[in-house]
Short mmCIF file of C-alpha atoms in Angstrom, two decimals:
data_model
loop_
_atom_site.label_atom_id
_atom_site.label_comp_id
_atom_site.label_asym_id
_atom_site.label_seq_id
_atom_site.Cartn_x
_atom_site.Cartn_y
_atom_site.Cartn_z
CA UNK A 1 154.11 161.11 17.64
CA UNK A 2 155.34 162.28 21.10
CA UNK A 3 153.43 165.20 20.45
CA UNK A 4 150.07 164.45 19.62
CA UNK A 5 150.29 161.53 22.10
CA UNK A 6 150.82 163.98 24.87
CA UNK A 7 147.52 166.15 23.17
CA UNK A 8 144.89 163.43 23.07
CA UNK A 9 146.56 162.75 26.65
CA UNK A 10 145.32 166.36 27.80
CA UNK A 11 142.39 166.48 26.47
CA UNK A 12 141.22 162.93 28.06
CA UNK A 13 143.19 164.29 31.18
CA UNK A 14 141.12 167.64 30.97
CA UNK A 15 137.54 165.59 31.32
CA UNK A 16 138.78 163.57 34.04
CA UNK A 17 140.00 166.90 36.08
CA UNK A 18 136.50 168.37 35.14
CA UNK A 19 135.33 165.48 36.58
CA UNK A 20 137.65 165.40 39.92
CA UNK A 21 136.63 169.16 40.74
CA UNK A 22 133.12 168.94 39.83
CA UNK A 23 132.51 165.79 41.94
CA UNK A 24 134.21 166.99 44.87
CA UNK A 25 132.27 170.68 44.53
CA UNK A 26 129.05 168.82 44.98
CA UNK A 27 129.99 165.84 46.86
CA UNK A 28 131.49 167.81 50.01
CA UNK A 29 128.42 170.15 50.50
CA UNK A 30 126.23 166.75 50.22
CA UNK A 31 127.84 164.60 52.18
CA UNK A 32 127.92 167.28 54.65
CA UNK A 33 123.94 167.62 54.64
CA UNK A 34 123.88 163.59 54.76
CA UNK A 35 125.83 163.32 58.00
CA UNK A 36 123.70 165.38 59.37
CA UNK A 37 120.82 163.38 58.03
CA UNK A 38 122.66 160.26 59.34
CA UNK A 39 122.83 161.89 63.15
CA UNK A 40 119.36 162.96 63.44
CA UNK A 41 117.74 161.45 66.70
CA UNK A 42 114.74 160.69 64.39
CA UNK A 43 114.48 157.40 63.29
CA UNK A 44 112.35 158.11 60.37
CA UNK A 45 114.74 159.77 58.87
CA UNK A 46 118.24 158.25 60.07
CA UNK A 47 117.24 155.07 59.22
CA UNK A 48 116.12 155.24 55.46
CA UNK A 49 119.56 157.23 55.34
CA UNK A 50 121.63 155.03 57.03
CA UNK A 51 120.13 152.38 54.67
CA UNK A 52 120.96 154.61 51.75
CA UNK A 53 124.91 154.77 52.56
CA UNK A 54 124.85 151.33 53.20
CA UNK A 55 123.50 150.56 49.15
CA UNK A 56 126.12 153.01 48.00
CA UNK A 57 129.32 152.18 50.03
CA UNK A 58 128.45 148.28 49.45
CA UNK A 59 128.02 148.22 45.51
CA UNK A 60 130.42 148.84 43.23
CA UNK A 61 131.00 152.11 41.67
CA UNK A 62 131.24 150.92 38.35
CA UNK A 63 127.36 149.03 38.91
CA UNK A 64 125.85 153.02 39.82
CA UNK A 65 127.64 154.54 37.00
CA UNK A 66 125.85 151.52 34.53
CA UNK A 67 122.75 151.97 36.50
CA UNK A 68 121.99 155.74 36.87
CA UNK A 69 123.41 155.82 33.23
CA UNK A 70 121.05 153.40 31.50
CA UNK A 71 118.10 152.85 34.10
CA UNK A 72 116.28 155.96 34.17
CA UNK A 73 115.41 155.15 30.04
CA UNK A 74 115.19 151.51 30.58
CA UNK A 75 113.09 151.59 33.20
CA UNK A 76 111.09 154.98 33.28
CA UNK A 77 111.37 155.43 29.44
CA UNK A 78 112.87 158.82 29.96
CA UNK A 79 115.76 160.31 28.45
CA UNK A 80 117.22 162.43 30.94
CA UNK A 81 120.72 162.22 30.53
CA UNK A 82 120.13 163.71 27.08
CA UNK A 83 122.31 162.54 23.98
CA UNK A 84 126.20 162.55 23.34
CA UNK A 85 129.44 163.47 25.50
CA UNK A 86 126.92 165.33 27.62
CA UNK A 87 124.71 163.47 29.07
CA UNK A 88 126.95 160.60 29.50
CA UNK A 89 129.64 163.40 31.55
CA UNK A 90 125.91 164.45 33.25
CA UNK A 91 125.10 160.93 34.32
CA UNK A 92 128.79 160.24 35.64
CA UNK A 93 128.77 163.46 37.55
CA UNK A 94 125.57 162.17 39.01
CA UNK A 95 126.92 159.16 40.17
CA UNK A 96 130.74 159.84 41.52
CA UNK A 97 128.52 162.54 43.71
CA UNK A 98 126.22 160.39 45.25
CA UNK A 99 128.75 157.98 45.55
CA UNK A 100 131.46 160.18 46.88
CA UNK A 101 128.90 162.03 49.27
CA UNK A 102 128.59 158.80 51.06
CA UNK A 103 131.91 158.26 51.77
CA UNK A 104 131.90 162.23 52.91
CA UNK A 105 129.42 161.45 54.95
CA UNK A 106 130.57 159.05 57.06
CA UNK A 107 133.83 160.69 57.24
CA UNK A 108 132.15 163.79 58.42
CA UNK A 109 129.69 161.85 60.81
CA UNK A 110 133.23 160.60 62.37
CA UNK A 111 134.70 163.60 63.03
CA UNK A 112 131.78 165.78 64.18
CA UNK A 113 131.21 162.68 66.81
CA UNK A 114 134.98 162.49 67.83
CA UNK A 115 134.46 166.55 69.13
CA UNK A 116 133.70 165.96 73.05
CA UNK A 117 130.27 167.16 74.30
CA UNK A 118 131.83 169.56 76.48
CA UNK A 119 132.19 171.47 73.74
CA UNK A 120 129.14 171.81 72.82
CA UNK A 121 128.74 172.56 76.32
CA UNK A 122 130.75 175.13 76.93
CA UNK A 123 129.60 177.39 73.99
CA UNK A 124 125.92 176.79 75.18
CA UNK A 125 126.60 177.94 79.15
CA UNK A 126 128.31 181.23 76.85
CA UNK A 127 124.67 181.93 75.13
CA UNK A 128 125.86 180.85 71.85
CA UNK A 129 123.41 179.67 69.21
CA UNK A 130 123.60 176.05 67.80
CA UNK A 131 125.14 177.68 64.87
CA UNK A 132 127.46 179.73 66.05
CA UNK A 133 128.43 176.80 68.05
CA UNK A 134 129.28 174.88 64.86
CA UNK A 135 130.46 177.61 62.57
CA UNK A 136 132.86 179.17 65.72
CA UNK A 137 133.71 175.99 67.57
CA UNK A 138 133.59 172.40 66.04
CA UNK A 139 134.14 172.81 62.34
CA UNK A 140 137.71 173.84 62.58
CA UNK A 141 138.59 170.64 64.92
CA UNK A 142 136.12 168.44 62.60
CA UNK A 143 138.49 169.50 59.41
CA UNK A 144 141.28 169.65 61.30
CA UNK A 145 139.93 165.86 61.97
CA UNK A 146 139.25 164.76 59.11
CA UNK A 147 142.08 165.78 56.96
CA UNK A 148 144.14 162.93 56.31
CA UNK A 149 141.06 160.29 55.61
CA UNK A 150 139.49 162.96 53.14
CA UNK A 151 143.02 163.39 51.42
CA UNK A 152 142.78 159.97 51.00
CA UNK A 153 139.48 159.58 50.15
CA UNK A 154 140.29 162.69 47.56
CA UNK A 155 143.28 160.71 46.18
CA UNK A 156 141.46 157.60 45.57
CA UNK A 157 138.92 160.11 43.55
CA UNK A 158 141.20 161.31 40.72
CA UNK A 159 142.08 157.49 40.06
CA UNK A 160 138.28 156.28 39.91
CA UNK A 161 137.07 159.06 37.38
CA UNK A 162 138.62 156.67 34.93
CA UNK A 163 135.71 154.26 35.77
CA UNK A 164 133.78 156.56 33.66
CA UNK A 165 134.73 155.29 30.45
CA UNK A 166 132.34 152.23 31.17
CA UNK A 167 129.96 154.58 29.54
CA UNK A 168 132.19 156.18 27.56
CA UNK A 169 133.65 159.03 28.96
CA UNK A 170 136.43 159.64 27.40
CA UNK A 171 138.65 160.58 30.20
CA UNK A 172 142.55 160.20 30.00
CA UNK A 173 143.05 156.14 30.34
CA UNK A 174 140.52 155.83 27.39
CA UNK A 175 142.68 158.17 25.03
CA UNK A 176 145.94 156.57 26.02
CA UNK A 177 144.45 153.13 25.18
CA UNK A 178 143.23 154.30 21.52
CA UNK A 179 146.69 154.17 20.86
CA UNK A 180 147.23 150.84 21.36
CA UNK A 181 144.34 150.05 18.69
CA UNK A 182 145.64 153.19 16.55
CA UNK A 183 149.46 152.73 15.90
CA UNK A 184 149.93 149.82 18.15
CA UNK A 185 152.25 151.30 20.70
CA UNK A 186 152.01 150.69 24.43
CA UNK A 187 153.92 153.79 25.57
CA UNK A 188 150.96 156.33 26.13
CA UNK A 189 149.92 153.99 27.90
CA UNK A 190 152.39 154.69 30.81
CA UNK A 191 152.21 158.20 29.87
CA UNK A 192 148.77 158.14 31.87
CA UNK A 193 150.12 156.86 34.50
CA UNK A 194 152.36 159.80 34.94
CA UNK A 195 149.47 162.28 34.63
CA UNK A 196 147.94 160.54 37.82
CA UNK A 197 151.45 160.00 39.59
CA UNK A 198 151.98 164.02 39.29
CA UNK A 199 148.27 164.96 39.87
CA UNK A 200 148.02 162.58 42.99
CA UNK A 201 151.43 164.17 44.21
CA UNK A 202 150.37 167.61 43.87
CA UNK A 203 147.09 166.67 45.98
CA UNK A 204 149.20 165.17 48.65
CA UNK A 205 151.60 168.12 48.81
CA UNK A 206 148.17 170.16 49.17
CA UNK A 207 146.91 168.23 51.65
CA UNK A 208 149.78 168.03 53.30
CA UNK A 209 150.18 171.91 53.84
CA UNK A 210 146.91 172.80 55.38
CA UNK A 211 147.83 169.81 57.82
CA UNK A 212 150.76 172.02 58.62
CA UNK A 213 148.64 175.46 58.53
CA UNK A 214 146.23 173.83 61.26
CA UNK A 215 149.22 172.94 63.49
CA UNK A 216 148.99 175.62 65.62
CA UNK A 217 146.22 174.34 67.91
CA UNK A 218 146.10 170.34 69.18
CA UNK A 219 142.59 168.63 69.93
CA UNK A 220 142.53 166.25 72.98
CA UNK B 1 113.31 187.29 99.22
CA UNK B 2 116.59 185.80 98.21
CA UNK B 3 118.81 186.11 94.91
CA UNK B 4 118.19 182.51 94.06
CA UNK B 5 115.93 180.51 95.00
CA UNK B 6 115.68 177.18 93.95
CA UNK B 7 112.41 175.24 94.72
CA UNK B 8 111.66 171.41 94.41
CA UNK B 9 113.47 170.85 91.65
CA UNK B 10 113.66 167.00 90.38
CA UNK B 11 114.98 165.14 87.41
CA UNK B 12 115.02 161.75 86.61
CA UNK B 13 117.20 160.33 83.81
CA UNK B 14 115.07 157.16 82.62
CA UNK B 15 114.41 155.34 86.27
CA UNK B 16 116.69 157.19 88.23
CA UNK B 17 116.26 159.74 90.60
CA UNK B 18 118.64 162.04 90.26
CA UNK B 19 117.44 164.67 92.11
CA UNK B 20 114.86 164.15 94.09
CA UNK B 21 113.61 167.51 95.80
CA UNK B 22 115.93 169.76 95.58
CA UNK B 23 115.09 173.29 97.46
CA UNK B 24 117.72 176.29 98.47
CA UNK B 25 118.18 179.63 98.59
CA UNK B 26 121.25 182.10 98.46
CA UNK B 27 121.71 185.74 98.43
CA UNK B 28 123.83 187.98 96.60
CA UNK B 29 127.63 187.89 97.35
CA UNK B 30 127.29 184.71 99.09
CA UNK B 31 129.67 181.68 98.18
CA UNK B 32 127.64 178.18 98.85
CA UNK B 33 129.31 175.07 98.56
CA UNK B 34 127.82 171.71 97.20
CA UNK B 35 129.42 168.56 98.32
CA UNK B 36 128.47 165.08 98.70
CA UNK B 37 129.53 162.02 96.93
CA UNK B 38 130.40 161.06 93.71
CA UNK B 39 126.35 160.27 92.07
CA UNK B 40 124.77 162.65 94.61
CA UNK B 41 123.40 164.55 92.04
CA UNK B 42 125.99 167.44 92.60
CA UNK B 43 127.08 168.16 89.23
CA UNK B 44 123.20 167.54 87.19
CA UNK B 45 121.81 170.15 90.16
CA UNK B 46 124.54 172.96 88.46
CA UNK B 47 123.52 171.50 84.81
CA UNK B 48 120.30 172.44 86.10
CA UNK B 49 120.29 175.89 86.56
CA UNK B 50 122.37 176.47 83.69
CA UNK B 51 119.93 174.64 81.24
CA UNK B 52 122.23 172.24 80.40
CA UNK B 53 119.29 169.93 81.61
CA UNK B 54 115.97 170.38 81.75
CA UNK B 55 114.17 169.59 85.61
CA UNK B 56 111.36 167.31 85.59
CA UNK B 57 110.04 169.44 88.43
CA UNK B 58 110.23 172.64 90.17
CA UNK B 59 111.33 176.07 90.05
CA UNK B 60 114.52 178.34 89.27
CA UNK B 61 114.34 182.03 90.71
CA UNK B 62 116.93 184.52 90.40
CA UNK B 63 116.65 188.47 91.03
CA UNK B 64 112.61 188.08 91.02
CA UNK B 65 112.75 187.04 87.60
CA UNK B 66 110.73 183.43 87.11
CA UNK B 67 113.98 181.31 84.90
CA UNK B 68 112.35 178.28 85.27
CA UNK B 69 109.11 176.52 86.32
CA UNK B 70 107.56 173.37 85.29
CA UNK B 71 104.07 174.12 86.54
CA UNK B 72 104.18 176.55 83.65
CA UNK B 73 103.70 174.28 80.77
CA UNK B 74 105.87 176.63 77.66
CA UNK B 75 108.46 174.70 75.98
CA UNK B 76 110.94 177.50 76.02
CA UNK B 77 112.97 178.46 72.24
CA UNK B 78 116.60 179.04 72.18
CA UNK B 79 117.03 182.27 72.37
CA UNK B 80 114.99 182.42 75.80
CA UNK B 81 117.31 179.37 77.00
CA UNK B 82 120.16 181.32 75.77
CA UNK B 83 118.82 184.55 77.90
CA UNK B 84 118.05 182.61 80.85
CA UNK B 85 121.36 180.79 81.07
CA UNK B 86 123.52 184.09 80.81
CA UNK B 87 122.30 184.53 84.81
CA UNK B 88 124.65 181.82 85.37
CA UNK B 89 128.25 180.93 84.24
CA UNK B 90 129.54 177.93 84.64
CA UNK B 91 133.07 176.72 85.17
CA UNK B 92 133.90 173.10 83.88
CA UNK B 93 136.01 170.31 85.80
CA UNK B 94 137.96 169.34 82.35
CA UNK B 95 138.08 173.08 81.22
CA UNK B 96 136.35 172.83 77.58
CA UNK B 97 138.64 175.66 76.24
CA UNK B 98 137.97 176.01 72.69
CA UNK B 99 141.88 174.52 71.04
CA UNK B 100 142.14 176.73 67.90
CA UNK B 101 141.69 179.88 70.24
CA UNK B 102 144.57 181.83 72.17
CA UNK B 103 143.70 182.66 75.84
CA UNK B 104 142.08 186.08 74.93
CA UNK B 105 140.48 185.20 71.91
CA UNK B 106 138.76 182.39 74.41
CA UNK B 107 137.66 185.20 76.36
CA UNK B 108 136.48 187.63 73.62
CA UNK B 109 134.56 185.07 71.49
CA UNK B 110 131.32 184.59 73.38
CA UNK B 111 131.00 188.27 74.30
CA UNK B 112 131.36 189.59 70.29
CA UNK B 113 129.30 187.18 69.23
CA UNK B 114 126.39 188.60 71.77
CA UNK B 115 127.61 192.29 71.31
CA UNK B 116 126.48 191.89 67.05
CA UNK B 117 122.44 191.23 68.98
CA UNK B 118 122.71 193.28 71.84
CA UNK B 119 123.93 196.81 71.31
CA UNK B 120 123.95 197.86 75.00
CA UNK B 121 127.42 195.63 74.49
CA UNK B 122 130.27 197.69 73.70
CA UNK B 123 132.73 195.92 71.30
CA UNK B 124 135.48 197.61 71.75
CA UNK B 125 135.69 197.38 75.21
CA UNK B 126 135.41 193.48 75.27
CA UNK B 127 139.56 193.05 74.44
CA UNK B 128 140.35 195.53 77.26
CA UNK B 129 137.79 193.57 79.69
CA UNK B 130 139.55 190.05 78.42
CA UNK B 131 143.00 191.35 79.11
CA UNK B 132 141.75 192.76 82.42
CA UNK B 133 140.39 189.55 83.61
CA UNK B 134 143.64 187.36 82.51
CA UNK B 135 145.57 189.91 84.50
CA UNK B 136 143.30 189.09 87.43
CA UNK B 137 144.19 185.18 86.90
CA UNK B 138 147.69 185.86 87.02
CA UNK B 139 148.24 185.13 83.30
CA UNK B 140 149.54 188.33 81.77
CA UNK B 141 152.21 186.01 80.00
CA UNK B 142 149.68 183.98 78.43
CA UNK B 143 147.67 186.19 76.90
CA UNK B 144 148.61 184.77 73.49
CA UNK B 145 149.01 181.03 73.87
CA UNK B 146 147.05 177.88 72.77
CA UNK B 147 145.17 175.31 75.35
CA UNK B 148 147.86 173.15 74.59
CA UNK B 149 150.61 175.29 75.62
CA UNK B 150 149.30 175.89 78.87
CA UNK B 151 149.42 173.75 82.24
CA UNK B 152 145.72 172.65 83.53
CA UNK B 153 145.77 175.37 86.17
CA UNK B 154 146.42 178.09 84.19
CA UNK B 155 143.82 176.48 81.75
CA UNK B 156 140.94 176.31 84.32
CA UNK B 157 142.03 179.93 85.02
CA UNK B 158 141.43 180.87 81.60
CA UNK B 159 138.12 179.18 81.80
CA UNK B 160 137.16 181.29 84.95
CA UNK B 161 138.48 184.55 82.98
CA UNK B 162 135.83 183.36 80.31
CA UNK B 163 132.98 182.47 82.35
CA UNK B 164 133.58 186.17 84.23
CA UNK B 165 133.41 188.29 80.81
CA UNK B 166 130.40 187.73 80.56
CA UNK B 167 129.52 189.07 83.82
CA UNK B 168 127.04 186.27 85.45
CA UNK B 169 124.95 187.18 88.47
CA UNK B 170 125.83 183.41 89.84
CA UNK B 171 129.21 181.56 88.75
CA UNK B 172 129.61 178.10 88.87
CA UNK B 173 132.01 175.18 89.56
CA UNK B 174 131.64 171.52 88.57
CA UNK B 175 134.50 170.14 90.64
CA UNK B 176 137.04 172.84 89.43
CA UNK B 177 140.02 171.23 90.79
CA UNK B 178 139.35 167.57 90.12
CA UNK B 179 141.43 167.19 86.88
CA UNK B 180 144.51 168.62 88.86
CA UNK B 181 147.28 167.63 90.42
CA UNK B 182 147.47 169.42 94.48
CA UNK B 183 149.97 171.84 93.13
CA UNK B 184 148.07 173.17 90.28
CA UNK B 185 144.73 172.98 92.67
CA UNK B 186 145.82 175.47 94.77
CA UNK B 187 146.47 178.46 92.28
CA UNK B 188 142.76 177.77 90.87
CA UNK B 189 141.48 177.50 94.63
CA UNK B 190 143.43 181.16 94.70
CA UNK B 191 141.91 182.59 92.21
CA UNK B 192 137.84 181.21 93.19
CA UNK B 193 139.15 182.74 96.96
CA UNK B 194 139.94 185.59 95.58
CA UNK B 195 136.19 186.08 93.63
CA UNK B 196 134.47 185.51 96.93
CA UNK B 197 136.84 188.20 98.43
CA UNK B 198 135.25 190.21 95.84
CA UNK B 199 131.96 189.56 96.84
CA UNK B 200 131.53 187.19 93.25
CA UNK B 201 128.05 185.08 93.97
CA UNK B 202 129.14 181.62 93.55
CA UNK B 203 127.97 178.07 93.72
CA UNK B 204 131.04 175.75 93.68
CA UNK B 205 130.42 171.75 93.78
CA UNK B 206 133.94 170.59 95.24
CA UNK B 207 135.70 167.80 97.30
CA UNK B 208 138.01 170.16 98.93
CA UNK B 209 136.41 170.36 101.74
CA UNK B 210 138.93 172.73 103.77
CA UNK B 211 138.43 174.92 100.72
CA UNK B 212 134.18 174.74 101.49
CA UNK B 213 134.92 175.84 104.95
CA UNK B 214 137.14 178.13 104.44
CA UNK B 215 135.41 180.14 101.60
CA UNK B 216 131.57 179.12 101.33
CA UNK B 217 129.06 180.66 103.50
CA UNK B 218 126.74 178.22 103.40
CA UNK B 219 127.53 174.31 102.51
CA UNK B 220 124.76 171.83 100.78
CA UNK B 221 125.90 168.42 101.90
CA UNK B 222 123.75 166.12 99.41
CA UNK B 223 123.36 162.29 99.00
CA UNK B 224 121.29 160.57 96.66
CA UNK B 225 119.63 163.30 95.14
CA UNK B 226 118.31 164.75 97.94
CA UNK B 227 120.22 167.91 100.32
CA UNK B 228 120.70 165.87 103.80
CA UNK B 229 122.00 168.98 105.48
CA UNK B 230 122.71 172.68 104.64
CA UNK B 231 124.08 175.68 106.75
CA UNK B 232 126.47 177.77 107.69
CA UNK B 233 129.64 176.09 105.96
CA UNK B 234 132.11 175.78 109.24
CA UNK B 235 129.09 174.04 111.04
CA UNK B 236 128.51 171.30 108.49
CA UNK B 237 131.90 170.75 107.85
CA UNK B 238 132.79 171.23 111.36
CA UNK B 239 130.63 169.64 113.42
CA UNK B 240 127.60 168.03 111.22
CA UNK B 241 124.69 166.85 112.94
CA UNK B 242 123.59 164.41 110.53
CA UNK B 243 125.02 160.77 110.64
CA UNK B 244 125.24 160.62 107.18
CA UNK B 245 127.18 163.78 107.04
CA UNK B 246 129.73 162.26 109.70
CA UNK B 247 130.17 159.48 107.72
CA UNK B 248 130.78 161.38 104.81
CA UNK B 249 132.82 164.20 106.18
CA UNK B 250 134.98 161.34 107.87
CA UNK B 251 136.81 159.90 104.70
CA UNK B 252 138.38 163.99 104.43
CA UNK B 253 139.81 163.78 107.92
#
């Protein structure tokens, strides 16, 4: 029993890492490019982003998983999740990105204001170009920034992909709880929780070491 | 004609006047000194010339070579800012050393960056140069250690070392000394004395004022955006003609 318990366990636990590392490959990059979009001195474009962040942070995950998963065939009559496992992995991807970008976003938007104008300045009065001003001088303090609210941010990630059973996913929770149904034990149950505990843990012990690799320098 | 020459330059930021007609001239190897009080306009007149602003009005001359002039309606890209503003360096009064770099890496990262567009810069030389310039400072122990491991002295010292590598005709300083305590001012006020021994154009905006006197050739006393009085620097600080001068002058005696 143990056994095949702790299969069906992987296998649900493989979709919902697929779905971690996927997310946060397309998330970062996008919430990066939203930031920016959020910082831009024109209004026509700051505002209808601003506006957009505000929608995502302020409705529930589990609402723009339901939405982006049924509403494009409801309402446009188009299938473009396509059928089975999938499209329904497709249309969850879609959504823990968008939603997940937002939160970047604002993370990044933090930290890249938090780096004093000076600077900025300092590399311009040296001839440098506005990227090599960003690429040379302010990323490294904006990660070095932003760590600790993106490990947590990253943290509370691997424990929300199991919102993507509400259209069926099967991700790790979902298998575990077959069981119950199944052969009436509650056991596996717990099990998943493990699989989070030591998955969560490793993260932190991750996050916690490139804290320590970018010791060496302190930001005012 | 002169080095510089700076010609009724204004900026306003929103209704203010910051500058209101700004017009001066130095020549190479001279040290001029900038002082007035705090809102004179001081510090956006050095932003100024290093394109850190952009003058409402006016015109920037250095070397017979036209930087700036607003009767010449081009909005300028940024690689001819970037060209422009390498005539001047610019020393800042809280330091801006970049944290994740040692010292010397400080130093070297402006000049490698340039040498990969310009080949008359040779790369390998640029270390050398670096190390040459914190030996100058009086940091040859600190080649290899972080902003935050070094006192603000030696910091603004690096920050001189930096501005110098990459060899402006005019150097800068916003109030060099005004983030430090008197003991750490006067090894920074050292080192800028020993530049001008070296014949090192400079324009330094300061509130030392027996420091102006002592090491400026010519002193800009300005208030409210506009230069009251300018000359030899002993003179103005010395004996000022100008009542607003006295006033001025009279809260360093």
């Amino acid at each position: 029993m143990f056994l095949s318990v702790t299969g069906a366990l992987f296998a649900g636990f493989l979709n919902t890492l697929k779905l971690f590392v996927l997310t946060l490959l397309f998330s970062l990059p996008l919430g990066l490019i939203i930031s920016f979009g959020s910082m831009k001195n024109l209004k026509l474009l700051r505002y209808p982003v601003k506006f957009f962040i505000w929608i995502i942070r302020g409705t529930p995950l589990m609402l723009q998983l339901l939405v982006i998963y049924y509403g494009p065939g409801i309402i446009l009559h188009a299938n473009i999740w396509g059928s089975g496992d999938n499209g329904r992995f497709s249309a969850a991807l879609v959504a823990f990105v968008i939603n997940y970008a937002c939160y970047f976003s604002e993370i990044f938007r933090g930290g890249i204001q938090s780096i004093p104008v000076g600077q900025y300045e300092a590399g311009q009065v040296l001839g440098m170009t506005k990227h090599q001003i960003f690429t040379k001088i302010i990323l490294l303090q904006v990660i070095k920034r932003i760590i600790p609210p993106i490990s947590n941010e990253v943290i509370t990630l691997v424990k929300d992909t199991s919102l993507a059973r509400v259209i069926a996913v099967y991700e790790v929770i979902w298998e575990g709880q077959s069981f119950i149904k199944s052969a009436g034990i509650i056991w596996p149950l717990f099990y998943t929780g493990i699989f989070y505990l030591l998955f969560s843990g490793l993260l932190t012990l991750l996050f916690g070491y490139i804290e320590k690799k970018l010791d060496y320098f302190k930001i005012k | 004609m002169s080095f510089l020459e700076v010609k009724n330059i204004k900026k306003n930021f929103g209704n203010t006047e910051v500058l209101k007609d700004i017009s001066f001239d130095m020549d190479k190897g001279q040290v001029v000194s900038v002082i007035g009080s705090s809102g004179s306009g001081k510090t956006t007149l050095l932003r100024c010339l290093n394109f850190l602003e952009t003058p409402d009005s006016g015109s920037i001359r250095i070397k017979d070579e036209l930087l700036f002039d607003s009767s010449v309606n081009t909005a300028l890209s940024e690689k001819e800012i970037r060209k422009k503003r390498l005539h001047f360096g610019l020393v800042f009064q809280s330091f801006n050393l970049f944290p994740q770099y040692t010292a010397i890496d400080n130093i070297c990262l402006a000049p490698s960056l340039l040498s990969k567009e310009d080949p008359s810069i040779d790369a390998s030389a640029i270390r050398d140069r670096a190390y040459e310039l914190l030996i100058q400072m009086g940091l040859s122990n600190r080649v290899d250690n972080y902003p935050h491991e070094l006192s603000g002295g030696q910091q603004q010292r690096v920050a001189i070392a930096r501005a110098l590598a990459l060899n402006p005709d005019i150097l800068c300083f916003d109030e060099p000394t005004s983030a430090l305590n008197p003991e750490l001012t006067g090894e920074v006020l050292k080192v800028i004395r020993e530049l001008a021994d070296k014949k090192t154009t400079m324009i330094i905006v300061t509130h030392e004022m027996s420091f102006a006197r002592d090491v400026s050739d010519i002193a800009i006393f300005m208030d409210k955006g506009v230069i009251v009085e300018q000359g030899p620097s002993k003179e103005i600080i010395d004996s000022p003609r100008l009542e607003r001068t006295k006033q001025f002058l009279a809260y360093y005696r």
